[in-house]
Amino acid sequence: MQSSKKFQAAALAAIAATTGMALATATPIAAHGHKEKSQPNIVQTAQSTGVHTTLVAAVTAAGLADTLQNPGPFTVFAPTDTAFAKLPEGTIETLLRPENKGTLTNVLVYHAVSGSVTAGDLVALINKHGGEAKITTLSGGELTARLSGDTVVITDAKGRAAAVTQADVQTSNGVIHVTDGVFLPA
């Protein structure tokens, strides 16, 4: 657990250095910094949506469910089942094999950021940095956020773009932004 906290602290420092913003102080808009203890956590929220079955299965297979139920806070860009279905045939089945747990874990933590980063925070970063903001994920990889009209679009290291289709889903331990694509690290 200690190395996990060090990793989270290092990831947060990298995000702050990359974006010029101390994300640990970012406050969710809807919650104004106060979250009800009865509010579901990230995993419970994803389980309840009906459109994140693949994501929940992947998080469970990677052994990350306990981590994403910890206090956090975390920001998760959560691909829908439809987003996962857009991947080349056999990709999900291959990633879910026990021998590919490390690769699956890397893909999943590439969708997570330390701290609670709202859509308003993302838009502010995009505007502050001339139209795009670099985001360092918990995997150490980088995502690029831009605006397309009023929609936040996130591009992964391979140049795949995914739109945030639902922003600011508040949980007891962070925030979820639903995406229409899966991010793949370089």
JSON list of C-alpha atoms in Angstrom, two decimals:
[
{"chain": "A", "resi": 1, "resn": "MET", "atom": "CA", "xyz": [0.00, 0.00, 0.00]},
{"chain": "A", "resi": 2, "resn": "GLN", "atom": "CA", "xyz": [2.83, 2.41, 0.79]},
{"chain": "A", "resi": 3, "resn": "SER", "atom": "CA", "xyz": [4.28, 2.11, -2.73]},
{"chain": "A", "resi": 4, "resn": "SER", "atom": "CA", "xyz": [0.77, 2.70, -4.13]},
{"chain": "A", "resi": 5, "resn": "LYS", "atom": "CA", "xyz": [0.52, 5.96, -2.18]},
{"chain": "A", "resi": 6, "resn": "LYS", "atom": "CA", "xyz": [3.98, 6.99, -3.40]},
{"chain": "A", "resi": 7, "resn": "PHE", "atom": "CA", "xyz": [2.93, 6.14, -6.97]},
{"chain": "A", "resi": 8, "resn": "GLN", "atom": "CA", "xyz": [-0.24, 8.21, -6.60]},
{"chain": "A", "resi": 9, "resn": "ALA", "atom": "CA", "xyz": [1.74, 11.11, -5.15]},
{"chain": "A", "resi": 10, "resn": "ALA", "atom": "CA", "xyz": [4.25, 10.90, -8.00]},
{"chain": "A", "resi": 11, "resn": "ALA", "atom": "CA", "xyz": [1.43, 10.75, -10.55]},
{"chain": "A", "resi": 12, "resn": "LEU", "atom": "CA", "xyz": [-0.23, 13.79, -8.99]},
{"chain": "A", "resi": 13, "resn": "ALA", "atom": "CA", "xyz": [3.05, 15.70, -9.03]},
{"chain": "A", "resi": 14, "resn": "ALA", "atom": "CA", "xyz": [3.55, 14.78, -12.68]},
{"chain": "A", "resi": 15, "resn": "ILE", "atom": "CA", "xyz": [0.03, 15.95, -13.53]},
{"chain": "A", "resi": 16, "resn": "ALA", "atom": "CA", "xyz": [0.55, 19.22, -11.70]},
{"chain": "A", "resi": 17, "resn": "ALA", "atom": "CA", "xyz": [3.89, 19.77, -13.45]},
{"chain": "A", "resi": 18, "resn": "THR", "atom": "CA", "xyz": [2.46, 18.87, -16.85]},
{"chain": "A", "resi": 19, "resn": "THR", "atom": "CA", "xyz": [-0.71, 20.91, -16.58]},
{"chain": "A", "resi": 20, "resn": "GLY", "atom": "CA", "xyz": [0.43, 23.71, -14.32]},
{"chain": "A", "resi": 21, "resn": "MET", "atom": "CA", "xyz": [-2.46, 22.97, -11.97]},
{"chain": "A", "resi": 22, "resn": "ALA", "atom": "CA", "xyz": [-2.47, 21.36, -8.57]},
{"chain": "A", "resi": 23, "resn": "LEU", "atom": "CA", "xyz": [-5.18, 18.79, -9.19]},
{"chain": "A", "resi": 24, "resn": "ALA", "atom": "CA", "xyz": [-5.35, 17.76, -5.56]},
{"chain": "A", "resi": 25, "resn": "THR", "atom": "CA", "xyz": [-7.21, 21.00, -4.90]},
{"chain": "A", "resi": 26, "resn": "ALA", "atom": "CA", "xyz": [-9.68, 20.53, -7.73]},
{"chain": "A", "resi": 27, "resn": "THR", "atom": "CA", "xyz": [-13.19, 20.45, -6.29]},
{"chain": "A", "resi": 28, "resn": "PRO", "atom": "CA", "xyz": [-16.05, 18.64, -8.00]},
{"chain": "A", "resi": 29, "resn": "ILE", "atom": "CA", "xyz": [-18.63, 21.15, -9.17]},
{"chain": "A", "resi": 30, "resn": "ALA", "atom": "CA", "xyz": [-21.71, 19.26, -8.02]},
{"chain": "A", "resi": 31, "resn": "ALA", "atom": "CA", "xyz": [-20.33, 18.21, -4.66]},
{"chain": "A", "resi": 32, "resn": "HIS", "atom": "CA", "xyz": [-18.52, 21.45, -3.75]},
{"chain": "A", "resi": 33, "resn": "GLY", "atom": "CA", "xyz": [-15.96, 19.34, -1.94]},
{"chain": "A", "resi": 34, "resn": "HIS", "atom": "CA", "xyz": [-18.50, 17.48, 0.24]},
{"chain": "A", "resi": 35, "resn": "LYS", "atom": "CA", "xyz": [-19.35, 13.95, -0.75]},
{"chain": "A", "resi": 36, "resn": "GLU", "atom": "CA", "xyz": [-21.89, 11.84, 1.04]},
{"chain": "A", "resi": 37, "resn": "LYS", "atom": "CA", "xyz": [-20.49, 8.66, 2.51]},
{"chain": "A", "resi": 38, "resn": "SER", "atom": "CA", "xyz": [-23.53, 6.76, 1.19]},
{"chain": "A", "resi": 39, "resn": "GLN", "atom": "CA", "xyz": [-22.66, 7.80, -2.37]},
{"chain": "A", "resi": 40, "resn": "PRO", "atom": "CA", "xyz": [-21.34, 4.83, -4.41]},
{"chain": "A", "resi": 41, "resn": "ASN", "atom": "CA", "xyz": [-17.65, 4.61, -5.27]},
{"chain": "A", "resi": 42, "resn": "ILE", "atom": "CA", "xyz": [-16.24, 4.44, -8.81]},
{"chain": "A", "resi": 43, "resn": "VAL", "atom": "CA", "xyz": [-16.62, 0.66, -9.13]},
{"chain": "A", "resi": 44, "resn": "GLN", "atom": "CA", "xyz": [-20.14, 0.60, -7.69]},
{"chain": "A", "resi": 45, "resn": "THR", "atom": "CA", "xyz": [-21.17, 3.44, -9.99]},
{"chain": "A", "resi": 46, "resn": "ALA", "atom": "CA", "xyz": [-19.74, 1.71, -13.07]},
{"chain": "A", "resi": 47, "resn": "GLN", "atom": "CA", "xyz": [-21.50, -1.52, -12.08]},
{"chain": "A", "resi": 48, "resn": "SER", "atom": "CA", "xyz": [-24.83, 0.31, -11.88]},
{"chain": "A", "resi": 49, "resn": "THR", "atom": "CA", "xyz": [-24.81, 2.01, -15.28]},
{"chain": "A", "resi": 50, "resn": "GLY", "atom": "CA", "xyz": [-25.63, -0.96, -17.48]},
{"chain": "A", "resi": 51, "resn": "VAL", "atom": "CA", "xyz": [-23.15, 0.30, -20.13]},
{"chain": "A", "resi": 52, "resn": "HIS", "atom": "CA", "xyz": [-19.85, -0.44, -18.38]},
{"chain": "A", "resi": 53, "resn": "THR", "atom": "CA", "xyz": [-20.03, -4.25, -18.12]},
{"chain": "A", "resi": 54, "resn": "THR", "atom": "CA", "xyz": [-16.82, -4.74, -20.12]},
{"chain": "A", "resi": 55, "resn": "LEU", "atom": "CA", "xyz": [-14.97, -2.09, -18.10]},
{"chain": "A", "resi": 56, "resn": "VAL", "atom": "CA", "xyz": [-16.04, -3.65, -14.79]},
{"chain": "A", "resi": 57, "resn": "ALA", "atom": "CA", "xyz": [-15.01, -7.12, -16.03]},
{"chain": "A", "resi": 58, "resn": "ALA", "atom": "CA", "xyz": [-11.63, -5.75, -17.10]},
{"chain": "A", "resi": 59, "resn": "VAL", "atom": "CA", "xyz": [-11.10, -3.90, -13.80]},
{"chain": "A", "resi": 60, "resn": "THR", "atom": "CA", "xyz": [-11.93, -7.10, -11.92]},
{"chain": "A", "resi": 61, "resn": "ALA", "atom": "CA", "xyz": [-9.67, -9.27, -14.12]},
{"chain": "A", "resi": 62, "resn": "ALA", "atom": "CA", "xyz": [-6.80, -6.81, -13.62]},
{"chain": "A", "resi": 63, "resn": "GLY", "atom": "CA", "xyz": [-7.27, -6.84, -9.85]},
{"chain": "A", "resi": 64, "resn": "LEU", "atom": "CA", "xyz": [-7.95, -3.10, -9.76]},
{"chain": "A", "resi": 65, "resn": "ALA", "atom": "CA", "xyz": [-11.44, -3.17, -8.20]},
{"chain": "A", "resi": 66, "resn": "ASP", "atom": "CA", "xyz": [-10.08, -2.78, -4.65]},
{"chain": "A", "resi": 67, "resn": "THR", "atom": "CA", "xyz": [-7.85, 0.13, -5.71]},
{"chain": "A", "resi": 68, "resn": "LEU", "atom": "CA", "xyz": [-10.77, 1.95, -7.36]},
{"chain": "A", "resi": 69, "resn": "GLN", "atom": "CA", "xyz": [-12.84, 1.50, -4.21]},
{"chain": "A", "resi": 70, "resn": "ASN", "atom": "CA", "xyz": [-10.17, 3.21, -2.05]},
{"chain": "A", "resi": 71, "resn": "PRO", "atom": "CA", "xyz": [-10.74, 6.81, -0.94]},
{"chain": "A", "resi": 72, "resn": "GLY", "atom": "CA", "xyz": [-8.80, 8.27, -3.88]},
{"chain": "A", "resi": 73, "resn": "PRO", "atom": "CA", "xyz": [-9.78, 10.64, -5.25]},
{"chain": "A", "resi": 74, "resn": "PHE", "atom": "CA", "xyz": [-9.49, 9.38, -8.81]},
{"chain": "A", "resi": 75, "resn": "THR", "atom": "CA", "xyz": [-10.74, 10.60, -12.15]},
{"chain": "A", "resi": 76, "resn": "VAL", "atom": "CA", "xyz": [-11.66, 7.79, -14.53]},
{"chain": "A", "resi": 77, "resn": "PHE", "atom": "CA", "xyz": [-12.34, 8.14, -18.23]},
{"chain": "A", "resi": 78, "resn": "ALA", "atom": "CA", "xyz": [-14.78, 5.22, -18.54]},
{"chain": "A", "resi": 79, "resn": "PRO", "atom": "CA", "xyz": [-15.32, 3.67, -21.98]},
{"chain": "A", "resi": 80, "resn": "THR", "atom": "CA", "xyz": [-18.75, 2.18, -22.58]},
{"chain": "A", "resi": 81, "resn": "ASP", "atom": "CA", "xyz": [-19.38, -1.36, -23.79]},
{"chain": "A", "resi": 82, "resn": "THR", "atom": "CA", "xyz": [-19.96, 0.13, -27.25]},
{"chain": "A", "resi": 83, "resn": "ALA", "atom": "CA", "xyz": [-16.53, 1.78, -27.09]},
{"chain": "A", "resi": 84, "resn": "PHE", "atom": "CA", "xyz": [-14.88, -1.54, -26.24]},
{"chain": "A", "resi": 85, "resn": "ALA", "atom": "CA", "xyz": [-16.79, -3.20, -29.09]},
{"chain": "A", "resi": 86, "resn": "LYS", "atom": "CA", "xyz": [-15.05, -0.81, -31.54]},
{"chain": "A", "resi": 87, "resn": "LEU", "atom": "CA", "xyz": [-11.67, -2.42, -30.79]},
{"chain": "A", "resi": 88, "resn": "PRO", "atom": "CA", "xyz": [-10.39, -5.00, -33.27]},
{"chain": "A", "resi": 89, "resn": "GLU", "atom": "CA", "xyz": [-12.05, -8.38, -32.92]},
{"chain": "A", "resi": 90, "resn": "GLY", "atom": "CA", "xyz": [-10.50, -10.51, -30.18]},
{"chain": "A", "resi": 91, "resn": "THR", "atom": "CA", "xyz": [-8.79, -7.62, -28.38]},
{"chain": "A", "resi": 92, "resn": "ILE", "atom": "CA", "xyz": [-10.93, -7.80, -25.24]},
{"chain": "A", "resi": 93, "resn": "GLU", "atom": "CA", "xyz": [-10.76, -11.58, -25.03]},
{"chain": "A", "resi": 94, "resn": "THR", "atom": "CA", "xyz": [-6.97, -11.45, -25.39]},
{"chain": "A", "resi": 95, "resn": "LEU", "atom": "CA", "xyz": [-6.58, -8.74, -22.74]},
{"chain": "A", "resi": 96, "resn": "LEU", "atom": "CA", "xyz": [-8.78, -10.64, -20.27]},
{"chain": "A", "resi": 97, "resn": "ARG", "atom": "CA", "xyz": [-6.54, -13.74, -20.34]},
{"chain": "A", "resi": 98, "resn": "PRO", "atom": "CA", "xyz": [-4.61, -14.18, -17.07]},
{"chain": "A", "resi": 99, "resn": "GLU", "atom": "CA", "xyz": [-1.25, -14.14, -18.89]},
{"chain": "A", "resi": 100, "resn": "ASN", "atom": "CA", "xyz": [-2.07, -10.63, -20.18]},
{"chain": "A", "resi": 101, "resn": "LYS", "atom": "CA", "xyz": [-2.93, -9.13, -16.77]},
{"chain": "A", "resi": 102, "resn": "GLY", "atom": "CA", "xyz": [0.02, -6.69, -16.91]},
{"chain": "A", "resi": 103, "resn": "THR", "atom": "CA", "xyz": [-1.01, -5.35, -20.32]},
{"chain": "A", "resi": 104, "resn": "LEU", "atom": "CA", "xyz": [-4.65, -5.09, -19.23]},
{"chain": "A", "resi": 105, "resn": "THR", "atom": "CA", "xyz": [-3.64, -3.25, -16.06]},
{"chain": "A", "resi": 106, "resn": "ASN", "atom": "CA", "xyz": [-1.54, -0.80, -18.09]},
{"chain": "A", "resi": 107, "resn": "VAL", "atom": "CA", "xyz": [-4.47, -0.11, -20.44]},
{"chain": "A", "resi": 108, "resn": "LEU", "atom": "CA", "xyz": [-6.85, 0.46, -17.54]},
{"chain": "A", "resi": 109, "resn": "VAL", "atom": "CA", "xyz": [-4.61, 2.76, -15.49]},
{"chain": "A", "resi": 110, "resn": "TYR", "atom": "CA", "xyz": [-4.08, 4.74, -18.70]},
{"chain": "A", "resi": 111, "resn": "HIS", "atom": "CA", "xyz": [-7.76, 5.73, -18.21]},
{"chain": "A", "resi": 112, "resn": "ALA", "atom": "CA", "xyz": [-7.24, 7.06, -14.67]},
{"chain": "A", "resi": 113, "resn": "VAL", "atom": "CA", "xyz": [-5.84, 10.24, -13.18]},
{"chain": "A", "resi": 114, "resn": "SER", "atom": "CA", "xyz": [-5.08, 10.98, -9.55]},
{"chain": "A", "resi": 115, "resn": "GLY", "atom": "CA", "xyz": [-7.34, 13.67, -8.12]},
{"chain": "A", "resi": 116, "resn": "SER", "atom": "CA", "xyz": [-10.88, 14.72, -8.85]},
{"chain": "A", "resi": 117, "resn": "VAL", "atom": "CA", "xyz": [-10.80, 16.50, -12.22]},
{"chain": "A", "resi": 118, "resn": "THR", "atom": "CA", "xyz": [-14.14, 17.87, -13.37]},
{"chain": "A", "resi": 119, "resn": "ALA", "atom": "CA", "xyz": [-15.11, 18.85, -16.90]},
{"chain": "A", "resi": 120, "resn": "GLY", "atom": "CA", "xyz": [-14.79, 22.47, -15.77]},
{"chain": "A", "resi": 121, "resn": "ASP", "atom": "CA", "xyz": [-11.21, 21.76, -14.67]},
{"chain": "A", "resi": 122, "resn": "LEU", "atom": "CA", "xyz": [-10.45, 20.18, -18.05]},
{"chain": "A", "resi": 123, "resn": "VAL", "atom": "CA", "xyz": [-11.94, 23.08, -20.00]},
{"chain": "A", "resi": 124, "resn": "ALA", "atom": "CA", "xyz": [-9.98, 25.57, -17.87]},
{"chain": "A", "resi": 125, "resn": "LEU", "atom": "CA", "xyz": [-6.75, 23.64, -18.55]},
{"chain": "A", "resi": 126, "resn": "ILE", "atom": "CA", "xyz": [-7.48, 23.47, -22.28]},
{"chain": "A", "resi": 127, "resn": "ASN", "atom": "CA", "xyz": [-8.11, 27.20, -22.42]},
{"chain": "A", "resi": 128, "resn": "LYS", "atom": "CA", "xyz": [-5.10, 28.01, -20.24]},
{"chain": "A", "resi": 129, "resn": "HIS", "atom": "CA", "xyz": [-2.77, 26.01, -22.49]},
{"chain": "A", "resi": 130, "resn": "GLY", "atom": "CA", "xyz": [-3.85, 27.41, -25.86]},
{"chain": "A", "resi": 131, "resn": "GLY", "atom": "CA", "xyz": [-6.44, 24.87, -26.89]},
{"chain": "A", "resi": 132, "resn": "GLU", "atom": "CA", "xyz": [-5.05, 21.61, -25.58]},
{"chain": "A", "resi": 133, "resn": "ALA", "atom": "CA", "xyz": [-4.01, 20.20, -22.23]},
{"chain": "A", "resi": 134, "resn": "LYS", "atom": "CA", "xyz": [-1.67, 17.29, -21.61]},
{"chain": "A", "resi": 135, "resn": "ILE", "atom": "CA", "xyz": [-2.84, 14.94, -18.86]},
{"chain": "A", "resi": 136, "resn": "THR", "atom": "CA", "xyz": [-0.51, 12.44, -17.22]},
{"chain": "A", "resi": 137, "resn": "THR", "atom": "CA", "xyz": [-2.33, 9.25, -16.27]},
{"chain": "A", "resi": 138, "resn": "LEU", "atom": "CA", "xyz": [-1.64, 6.84, -13.41]},
{"chain": "A", "resi": 139, "resn": "SER", "atom": "CA", "xyz": [0.21, 4.63, -15.90]},
{"chain": "A", "resi": 140, "resn": "GLY", "atom": "CA", "xyz": [2.62, 7.50, -16.56]},
{"chain": "A", "resi": 141, "resn": "GLY", "atom": "CA", "xyz": [1.25, 7.86, -20.09]},
{"chain": "A", "resi": 142, "resn": "GLU", "atom": "CA", "xyz": [-0.12, 11.03, -21.58]},
{"chain": "A", "resi": 143, "resn": "LEU", "atom": "CA", "xyz": [-3.54, 11.98, -22.91]},
{"chain": "A", "resi": 144, "resn": "THR", "atom": "CA", "xyz": [-4.35, 15.22, -24.73]},
{"chain": "A", "resi": 145, "resn": "ALA", "atom": "CA", "xyz": [-7.62, 17.04, -24.04]},
{"chain": "A", "resi": 146, "resn": "ARG", "atom": "CA", "xyz": [-9.13, 19.49, -26.54]},
{"chain": "A", "resi": 147, "resn": "LEU", "atom": "CA", "xyz": [-12.52, 21.03, -27.18]},
{"chain": "A", "resi": 148, "resn": "SER", "atom": "CA", "xyz": [-14.64, 20.27, -30.21]},
{"chain": "A", "resi": 149, "resn": "GLY", "atom": "CA", "xyz": [-17.47, 22.75, -29.84]},
{"chain": "A", "resi": 150, "resn": "ASP", "atom": "CA", "xyz": [-18.74, 22.12, -26.30]},
{"chain": "A", "resi": 151, "resn": "THR", "atom": "CA", "xyz": [-17.42, 18.55, -26.17]},
{"chain": "A", "resi": 152, "resn": "VAL", "atom": "CA", "xyz": [-14.17, 17.54, -24.48]},
{"chain": "A", "resi": 153, "resn": "VAL", "atom": "CA", "xyz": [-12.25, 15.20, -26.77]},
{"chain": "A", "resi": 154, "resn": "ILE", "atom": "CA", "xyz": [-9.40, 13.12, -25.38]},
{"chain": "A", "resi": 155, "resn": "THR", "atom": "CA", "xyz": [-6.67, 11.77, -27.68]},
{"chain": "A", "resi": 156, "resn": "ASP", "atom": "CA", "xyz": [-4.43, 8.89, -26.64]},
{"chain": "A", "resi": 157, "resn": "ALA", "atom": "CA", "xyz": [-0.75, 8.30, -27.47]},
{"chain": "A", "resi": 158, "resn": "LYS", "atom": "CA", "xyz": [-1.72, 6.40, -30.62]},
{"chain": "A", "resi": 159, "resn": "GLY", "atom": "CA", "xyz": [-3.79, 9.33, -31.93]},
{"chain": "A", "resi": 160, "resn": "ARG", "atom": "CA", "xyz": [-7.20, 7.78, -31.22]},
{"chain": "A", "resi": 161, "resn": "ALA", "atom": "CA", "xyz": [-9.76, 10.38, -30.18]},
{"chain": "A", "resi": 162, "resn": "ALA", "atom": "CA", "xyz": [-12.66, 9.72, -27.82]},
{"chain": "A", "resi": 163, "resn": "ALA", "atom": "CA", "xyz": [-15.37, 12.16, -26.85]},
{"chain": "A", "resi": 164, "resn": "VAL", "atom": "CA", "xyz": [-16.57, 12.61, -23.29]},
{"chain": "A", "resi": 165, "resn": "THR", "atom": "CA", "xyz": [-20.25, 11.75, -23.73]},
{"chain": "A", "resi": 166, "resn": "GLN", "atom": "CA", "xyz": [-21.21, 12.24, -20.09]},
{"chain": "A", "resi": 167, "resn": "ALA", "atom": "CA", "xyz": [-19.11, 14.36, -17.75]},
{"chain": "A", "resi": 168, "resn": "ASP", "atom": "CA", "xyz": [-18.88, 14.76, -14.01]},
{"chain": "A", "resi": 169, "resn": "VAL", "atom": "CA", "xyz": [-20.48, 11.56, -12.74]},
{"chain": "A", "resi": 170, "resn": "GLN", "atom": "CA", "xyz": [-19.72, 12.14, -9.07]},
{"chain": "A", "resi": 171, "resn": "THR", "atom": "CA", "xyz": [-18.75, 9.21, -6.83]},
{"chain": "A", "resi": 172, "resn": "SER", "atom": "CA", "xyz": [-17.66, 8.94, -3.21]},
{"chain": "A", "resi": 173, "resn": "ASN", "atom": "CA", "xyz": [-14.01, 8.66, -4.29]},
{"chain": "A", "resi": 174, "resn": "GLY", "atom": "CA", "xyz": [-13.76, 10.79, -7.40]},
{"chain": "A", "resi": 175, "resn": "VAL", "atom": "CA", "xyz": [-15.37, 11.51, -10.72]},
{"chain": "A", "resi": 176, "resn": "ILE", "atom": "CA", "xyz": [-16.14, 9.52, -13.86]},
{"chain": "A", "resi": 177, "resn": "HIS", "atom": "CA", "xyz": [-16.23, 10.91, -17.39]},
{"chain": "A", "resi": 178, "resn": "VAL", "atom": "CA", "xyz": [-17.93, 8.48, -19.78]},
{"chain": "A", "resi": 179, "resn": "THR", "atom": "CA", "xyz": [-16.13, 8.16, -23.14]},
{"chain": "A", "resi": 180, "resn": "ASP", "atom": "CA", "xyz": [-17.09, 6.74, -26.53]},
{"chain": "A", "resi": 181, "resn": "GLY", "atom": "CA", "xyz": [-13.62, 5.26, -27.11]},
{"chain": "A", "resi": 182, "resn": "VAL", "atom": "CA", "xyz": [-10.90, 3.22, -25.42]},
{"chain": "A", "resi": 183, "resn": "PHE", "atom": "CA", "xyz": [-7.45, 4.73, -24.87]},
{"chain": "A", "resi": 184, "resn": "LEU", "atom": "CA", "xyz": [-4.43, 2.63, -25.76]},
{"chain": "A", "resi": 185, "resn": "PRO", "atom": "CA", "xyz": [-0.99, 3.55, -24.44]},
{"chain": "A", "resi": 186, "resn": "ALA", "atom": "CA", "xyz": [1.94, 3.88, -26.84]}
]
